[in-house]
Coordinates of C-alpha atoms and ligand atoms in Angstrom, one line a residue:
M15 CA 132.4 79.8 112.0
L16 CA 130.8 76.4 112.2
E17 CA 132.0 73.6 110.0
E18 CA 128.4 72.7 109.2
E19 CA 127.8 76.2 108.0
L20 CA 130.9 76.2 105.9
K21 CA 129.7 73.0 104.4
G22 CA 126.4 74.6 103.7
R23 CA 128.0 77.4 101.8
Y24 CA 130.4 75.1 100.0
M25 CA 127.4 73.0 98.9
Y26 CA 125.6 76.1 97.8
I27 CA 128.4 77.1 95.5
H28 CA 128.2 73.8 93.8
K29 CA 124.4 73.5 93.8
K30 CA 123.8 77.0 92.7
S31 CA 120.3 76.9 94.1
S32 CA 118.5 80.2 93.4
W33 CA 116.7 79.8 96.8
D34 CA 119.6 79.6 99.0
K35 CA 119.0 82.0 101.9
C36 CA 122.6 82.1 102.8
K37 CA 123.9 83.5 99.6
G38 CA 123.9 87.2 100.6
A39 CA 126.2 88.3 103.3
E40 CA 127.2 84.7 104.0
I41 CA 129.1 84.6 100.8
T42 CA 130.3 88.2 101.0
P43 CA 133.0 87.8 103.6
E44 CA 132.0 89.9 106.7
S45 CA 135.6 91.1 107.0
V46 CA 135.4 92.8 103.6
F47 CA 132.1 94.4 104.5
D48 CA 133.4 95.6 107.8
D49 CA 136.5 96.9 106.2
R50 CA 134.4 99.1 104.0
R51 CA 132.6 100.5 106.9
N52 CA 135.8 101.2 108.7
I53 CA 136.9 103.3 105.8
I54 CA 133.7 105.2 106.1
K55 CA 134.4 105.7 109.8
A56 CA 137.9 106.8 109.1
L57 CA 136.6 109.5 106.9
G58 CA 134.6 110.7 109.9
L59 CA 131.3 110.3 108.2
G60 CA 129.8 108.0 110.8
A61 CA 127.0 105.5 110.1
I62 CA 125.5 104.8 106.8
G63 CA 121.8 105.3 107.3
A64 CA 118.9 107.6 107.6
S65 CA 120.7 110.1 109.8
I66 CA 123.2 111.1 107.1
P67 CA 122.2 113.8 104.7
G68 CA 121.5 112.5 101.2
H69 CA 124.3 114.3 99.5
V70 CA 126.9 113.0 102.0
Q71 CA 125.5 109.5 101.7
A72 CA 125.5 109.7 97.9
G73 CA 129.2 110.7 98.3
I74 CA 129.9 107.6 100.4
F75 CA 128.3 105.3 97.8
D76 CA 130.2 107.1 95.0
L77 CA 133.4 106.3 96.8
F78 CA 132.8 102.6 96.4
G79 CA 131.3 102.9 92.9
E80 CA 128.0 101.6 94.1
K81 CA 124.4 102.6 93.3
K82 CA 123.7 106.1 94.5
P83 CA 120.5 106.9 96.3
E84 CA 118.9 110.1 95.2
S85 CA 118.7 111.2 98.8
A86 CA 118.5 109.4 102.1
F87 CA 115.1 108.4 103.4
I88 CA 113.9 110.7 106.1
T89 CA 112.9 109.1 109.4
S90 CA 111.0 111.1 112.1
P91 CA 110.9 110.9 115.9
L92 CA 107.9 109.0 117.4
T93 CA 106.0 109.5 120.6
Y94 CA 105.9 106.3 122.7
T95 CA 106.2 104.8 126.1
T96 CA 108.8 102.2 127.0
N97 CA 107.3 98.8 127.9
P98 CA 109.7 97.4 130.5
Q99 CA 108.0 94.0 130.4
F100 CA 109.7 93.5 127.0
S101 CA 113.3 94.5 127.3
A102 CA 115.6 91.8 125.9
T103 CA 118.7 91.1 127.8
G104 CA 121.8 91.9 125.8
I105 CA 123.3 95.0 124.3
P106 CA 121.1 96.6 121.6
T107 CA 122.7 96.2 118.2
P108 CA 124.1 99.6 117.0
L109 CA 121.7 101.5 114.7
E110 CA 124.3 101.5 112.0
K111 CA 124.3 97.6 112.0
V112 CA 120.5 97.4 112.2
T113 CA 120.2 99.6 109.1
T114 CA 123.0 98.2 107.0
H115 CA 122.8 94.5 107.5
N116 CA 119.3 93.6 106.2
N117 CA 117.3 90.9 104.5
F118 CA 114.7 92.6 102.2
Y119 CA 114.9 90.7 98.9
E120 CA 112.6 93.1 97.1
F121 CA 115.7 95.4 97.1
G122 CA 118.3 92.7 96.4
T123 CA 119.7 89.6 98.1
S124 CA 122.9 90.9 99.6
K125 CA 122.9 92.3 103.2
Q126 CA 123.8 95.8 102.1
D127 CA 121.5 96.0 99.1
P128 CA 118.4 97.2 101.0
A129 CA 120.2 100.1 102.5
E130 CA 121.6 101.1 99.2
N131 CA 118.6 100.5 97.0
A132 CA 115.6 101.5 99.2
Q133 CA 116.4 105.1 100.1
G134 CA 113.9 106.5 97.5
F135 CA 111.1 104.2 98.7
K136 CA 107.8 106.0 98.9
V137 CA 105.6 105.3 102.0
D138 CA 103.3 108.3 101.6
P139 CA 100.6 107.6 100.5
W140 CA 100.3 104.1 102.1
T141 CA 97.3 101.9 102.6
L142 CA 97.1 99.0 105.0
V143 CA 93.9 96.9 104.8
I144 CA 92.7 94.5 107.5
E145 CA 90.1 92.2 106.0
G146 CA 88.7 88.7 105.8
E147 CA 87.2 87.0 108.8
V148 CA 86.7 90.3 110.7
E149 CA 83.5 92.1 111.8
R150 CA 84.9 95.6 110.9
P151 CA 87.3 95.6 108.0
L152 CA 89.8 98.5 108.3
T153 CA 91.6 100.7 105.8
L154 CA 94.4 102.6 107.4
D155 CA 96.5 105.4 105.9
L156 CA 100.1 106.3 106.8
D157 CA 99.0 108.6 109.6
D158 CA 96.7 106.0 111.2
L159 CA 99.7 103.6 111.5
T160 CA 101.3 105.8 114.2
K161 CA 98.1 107.4 115.7
L162 CA 95.4 104.7 115.9
I163 CA 97.0 102.7 118.7
P164 CA 99.3 104.1 121.4
L165 CA 102.9 103.3 120.6
E166 CA 105.3 101.5 122.9
E167 CA 109.0 100.6 122.7
R168 CA 110.0 96.9 123.1
T169 CA 113.5 95.6 122.8
Y170 CA 113.4 92.1 121.2
R171 CA 116.0 89.7 119.9
L172 CA 115.8 89.0 116.2
R173 CA 117.2 85.6 115.1
C174 CA 117.6 85.0 111.3
V175 CA 117.3 81.5 110.0
E176 CA 120.8 82.1 108.6
A177 CA 122.2 81.9 112.2
W178 CA 122.9 85.6 112.8
S179 CA 121.1 87.7 115.3
M180 CA 120.5 91.2 116.7
V181 CA 118.8 93.0 119.6
I182 CA 116.5 95.8 118.4
P183 CA 114.5 98.5 120.2
W184 CA 111.3 98.5 118.1
V185 CA 108.5 101.1 118.4
G186 CA 105.0 99.9 117.5
F187 CA 101.9 98.2 119.0
P188 CA 100.7 94.7 119.6
L189 CA 99.2 93.0 116.6
A190 CA 96.4 91.8 118.9
A191 CA 95.3 95.4 119.5
L192 CA 94.7 95.9 115.8
L193 CA 93.0 92.6 115.3
K194 CA 90.7 93.4 118.3
R195 CA 89.7 96.7 116.6
A196 CA 88.7 94.8 113.5
G197 CA 86.9 92.1 115.5
V198 CA 88.1 88.6 114.5
T199 CA 85.1 86.2 113.8
S200 CA 84.7 82.8 115.2
K201 CA 85.8 81.2 111.9
A202 CA 89.3 82.7 112.1
T203 CA 92.1 80.2 112.4
H204 CA 95.0 82.1 110.8
V205 CA 96.3 85.5 109.8
A206 CA 98.0 86.2 106.4
F207 CA 100.3 89.2 105.7
E208 CA 101.3 90.7 102.4
T209 CA 104.1 93.0 101.4
L210 CA 103.7 95.8 98.9
F211 CA 104.0 94.7 95.2
D212 CA 105.5 97.5 93.2
P213 CA 108.2 96.4 90.8
E214 CA 108.9 100.0 89.8
Q215 CA 110.1 100.7 93.3
M216 CA 111.3 97.2 94.2
P217 CA 114.0 96.0 91.7
G218 CA 114.0 92.5 93.2
Q219 CA 110.4 92.1 92.1
K220 CA 111.4 92.8 88.5
S221 CA 114.2 90.3 88.2
R222 CA 114.2 86.7 89.4
L223 CA 117.9 86.8 90.0
M224 CA 117.9 90.0 92.0
G225 CA 114.8 88.9 94.0
G226 CA 116.3 85.6 95.0
G227 CA 113.6 83.5 93.2
I228 CA 110.8 84.5 95.5
H229 CA 107.4 84.7 94.0
Y230 CA 106.2 88.2 94.9
P231 CA 104.4 89.7 96.7
Y232 CA 106.2 88.3 99.8
V233 CA 103.6 86.7 102.0
E234 CA 103.7 85.3 105.6
G235 CA 101.3 83.9 108.1
L236 CA 100.6 83.0 111.7
T237 CA 97.9 81.0 113.5
I238 CA 95.3 83.1 115.2
A239 CA 96.7 82.1 118.6
E240 CA 100.2 83.2 117.6
A241 CA 98.9 86.5 116.2
M242 CA 97.0 87.1 119.5
N243 CA 100.1 86.3 121.6
E244 CA 101.2 89.4 123.5
L245 CA 104.7 89.2 121.8
S246 CA 103.4 89.6 118.2
F247 CA 104.1 93.2 117.4
L248 CA 103.6 95.5 114.5
S249 CA 106.6 97.9 114.3
V250 CA 106.4 101.4 112.9
G251 CA 109.8 102.4 114.1
L252 CA 113.2 101.6 115.7
Y253 CA 115.5 103.5 117.9
G254 CA 112.7 106.0 118.6
K255 CA 112.2 107.0 115.0
T256 CA 110.0 105.8 112.1
L257 CA 111.3 102.8 110.2
P258 CA 114.0 103.2 107.6
P259 CA 112.8 101.5 104.3
Q260 CA 115.4 98.8 104.6
N261 CA 113.8 97.7 107.9
G262 CA 110.3 97.6 106.4
A263 CA 108.8 101.1 106.4
P264 CA 106.2 102.1 107.1
I265 CA 105.0 99.0 109.0
R266 CA 106.4 95.5 109.5
L267 CA 105.6 92.5 111.7
V268 CA 108.0 91.4 114.5
V269 CA 107.5 87.9 115.8
P270 CA 110.6 87.5 118.1
W271 CA 110.3 83.7 118.8
K272 CA 110.3 82.8 115.1
Y273 CA 113.0 83.1 112.5
G274 CA 113.3 86.5 111.0
F275 CA 111.6 85.6 107.7
K276 CA 108.3 85.6 109.5
S277 CA 108.8 89.3 110.3
I278 CA 107.4 90.5 107.0
K279 CA 108.2 94.1 105.9
S280 CA 106.2 97.0 104.3
I281 CA 102.8 95.4 104.9
V282 CA 99.8 96.4 102.8
R283 CA 97.3 93.6 103.7
I284 CA 96.4 91.7 106.8
R285 CA 93.8 89.0 106.0
V286 CA 92.2 87.0 108.8
M287 CA 91.5 83.5 107.3
D288 CA 89.8 80.2 108.1
R289 CA 92.8 78.1 106.8
Q290 CA 96.6 78.2 106.8
P291 CA 97.8 80.7 104.2
P292 CA 100.8 80.1 101.9
T293 CA 104.1 81.6 103.0
S294 CA 107.0 82.8 100.7
W295 CA 110.0 80.8 102.0
N296 CA 107.9 77.7 102.4
Q297 CA 106.7 78.0 98.8
L298 CA 110.2 78.3 97.6
A299 CA 111.8 75.4 99.6
S300 CA 109.3 73.6 101.8
H301 CA 111.8 71.1 103.0
E302 CA 114.0 73.9 104.4
Y303 CA 111.4 76.5 105.6
G304 CA 108.3 75.4 107.4
F305 CA 105.1 77.3 108.2
Y306 CA 105.9 77.6 111.9
A307 CA 109.6 78.6 111.7
N308 CA 110.0 78.6 115.5
V309 CA 113.6 79.3 116.6
N310 CA 114.9 75.9 117.8
P311 CA 118.5 75.0 118.4
E312 CA 117.6 71.3 118.2
V313 CA 116.1 71.4 114.7
D314 CA 118.8 72.1 112.2
H315 CA 118.4 73.6 108.8
P316 CA 119.1 70.8 106.3
R317 CA 122.3 72.6 105.3
W318 CA 123.5 74.1 108.6
S319 CA 123.3 73.9 112.4
Q320 CA 120.9 76.1 114.3
A321 CA 122.6 75.5 117.6
T322 CA 124.5 78.8 117.8
E323 CA 124.2 82.2 116.3
R324 CA 126.5 85.1 115.4
R325 CA 125.5 88.3 117.2
I326 CA 126.0 91.1 114.7
G327 CA 128.1 94.0 115.9
E328 CA 129.7 92.1 118.8
G329 CA 133.2 90.7 118.6
G330 CA 136.1 92.0 116.6
L331 CA 136.7 92.8 113.0
F332 CA 137.5 89.3 111.9
S333 CA 135.5 87.4 114.4
A334 CA 132.0 87.9 115.6
K335 CA 130.7 86.7 118.9
R336 CA 128.9 83.3 118.7
I337 CA 126.3 82.5 121.3
K338 CA 124.0 79.6 122.0
T339 CA 120.6 79.8 120.3
Q340 CA 117.7 79.4 122.7
L341 CA 114.5 77.5 122.2
F342 CA 111.9 80.0 120.9
N343 CA 114.7 82.5 120.8
G344 CA 114.5 82.8 124.6
Y345 CA 110.7 83.5 124.7
A346 CA 109.6 80.0 125.7
E347 CA 107.9 81.3 128.9
Q348 CA 105.5 83.4 126.7
V349 CA 104.9 81.0 123.8
S350 CA 105.7 77.3 124.6
E351 CA 102.0 76.8 125.6
L352 CA 101.1 77.4 121.9
Y353 CA 102.9 74.3 120.8
R354 CA 102.1 72.0 123.7
G355 CA 102.1 68.4 122.4
M356 CA 103.3 69.4 119.0
D357 CA 106.3 67.6 117.4
L358 CA 108.5 70.6 116.7
K359 CA 110.8 68.4 114.4
T360 CA 108.0 67.7 111.9
N361 CA 106.2 71.1 112.5
F362 CA 109.4 73.1 111.9
Ligands
MTE28 N1 109.0 91.6 102.5 C1 110.0 91.1 103.0 N2 110.1 90.9 104.4 C2 111.1 90.3 105.0 C3 112.2 89.8 104.2 C4 112.1 90.0 102.8 O1 113.0 89.6 102.1 N3 111.0 90.6 102.3 N4 113.3 89.2 104.9 C5 113.0 88.6 106.2 C6 114.2 88.1 106.9 S1 114.9 86.7 106.2 C7 114.7 88.7 108.0 S2 116.0 88.0 108.9 C8 114.1 90.0 108.5 C9 115.2 91.0 108.7 O2 114.8 92.2 109.2 P1 115.8 93.4 109.4 O3 116.4 93.6 108.0 O4 115.0 94.6 109.8 O5 116.8 93.0 110.4 O6 113.1 90.5 107.6 C10 112.2 89.6 107.1 N5 111.1 90.3 106.4
MO29 MO1 116.2 86.0 107.9

């Protein structure tokens, strides 16, 4: 663990900022969390997640006196082709980690909250609208999300601004394919995204404390060039099946060269705009989270270093593997052109 990071945490404890992104798992010692999972494994129950029948899972949560989901969310197999052009080097993070170590503040701010609180999330019916500076506004239902555009699998690295990372096999389609269907007008400069607002289903939207102080709905944005880049991806699944709610069911953005907070979950609106839209983390703490949010080991977060990252699921029980963070999360070849001549220190 880096000294700078520890200092960040220490400072947090004293500052008690409601917007500290590192409060979740970073304050819950990973060893305690892993310990709990090993107890689950020792019981022979396997992974916590969508693959476990609801009653068994409810039993697991019972064991730890935690909130019981009514029944586990059901994920279904998808039909897709694998795109070998986008297969990240590195071992894919185990499904069990991908689905139990999440940031989805609508369901609580600790890493295990989304898996515990989102199992009853309803994605059917779902409506996603594509509107604004487009020639043909679209209204898609749940079925359209997996049928409109051929699905492909791409394995991407995901680097959270909190300095942890994963390697995830997503299933989905390029954002550009959807935008081309809608026909972006010549006025378009940016694309705005919005998560569902439904406080009845999302407890974090009901309480400022549980929702981490974010002003909901969660919103994000990209420039039109970023949105049209071949890497920008709309994911409807992972590990070959539809997305579990904790990962952003039924559709979420994946922008692998940017910090994870750009990869907005459970999207209901995509609005093509003629100006830069507001974004949730920037609204909350503009000196810490910029609009661009490009992964950059040379531009530190004001409270911790971004030079290295902790690969979730690799390393031992008490130590996780730390690796060097790469510029644009290792996707410089595909995206550096987008930022040519730009000062990445001021445009962070
Ligand atoms: N709506 C919404 N989307 C969100 C978040 C959130 O809190 N709410 N967290 C973001 C952050 S900080 C990260 S790191 C990724 C995590 O995605 P994962 O849980 O699927 O790994 O989701 C992003 N998308
Ligand atoms: Mo994140």
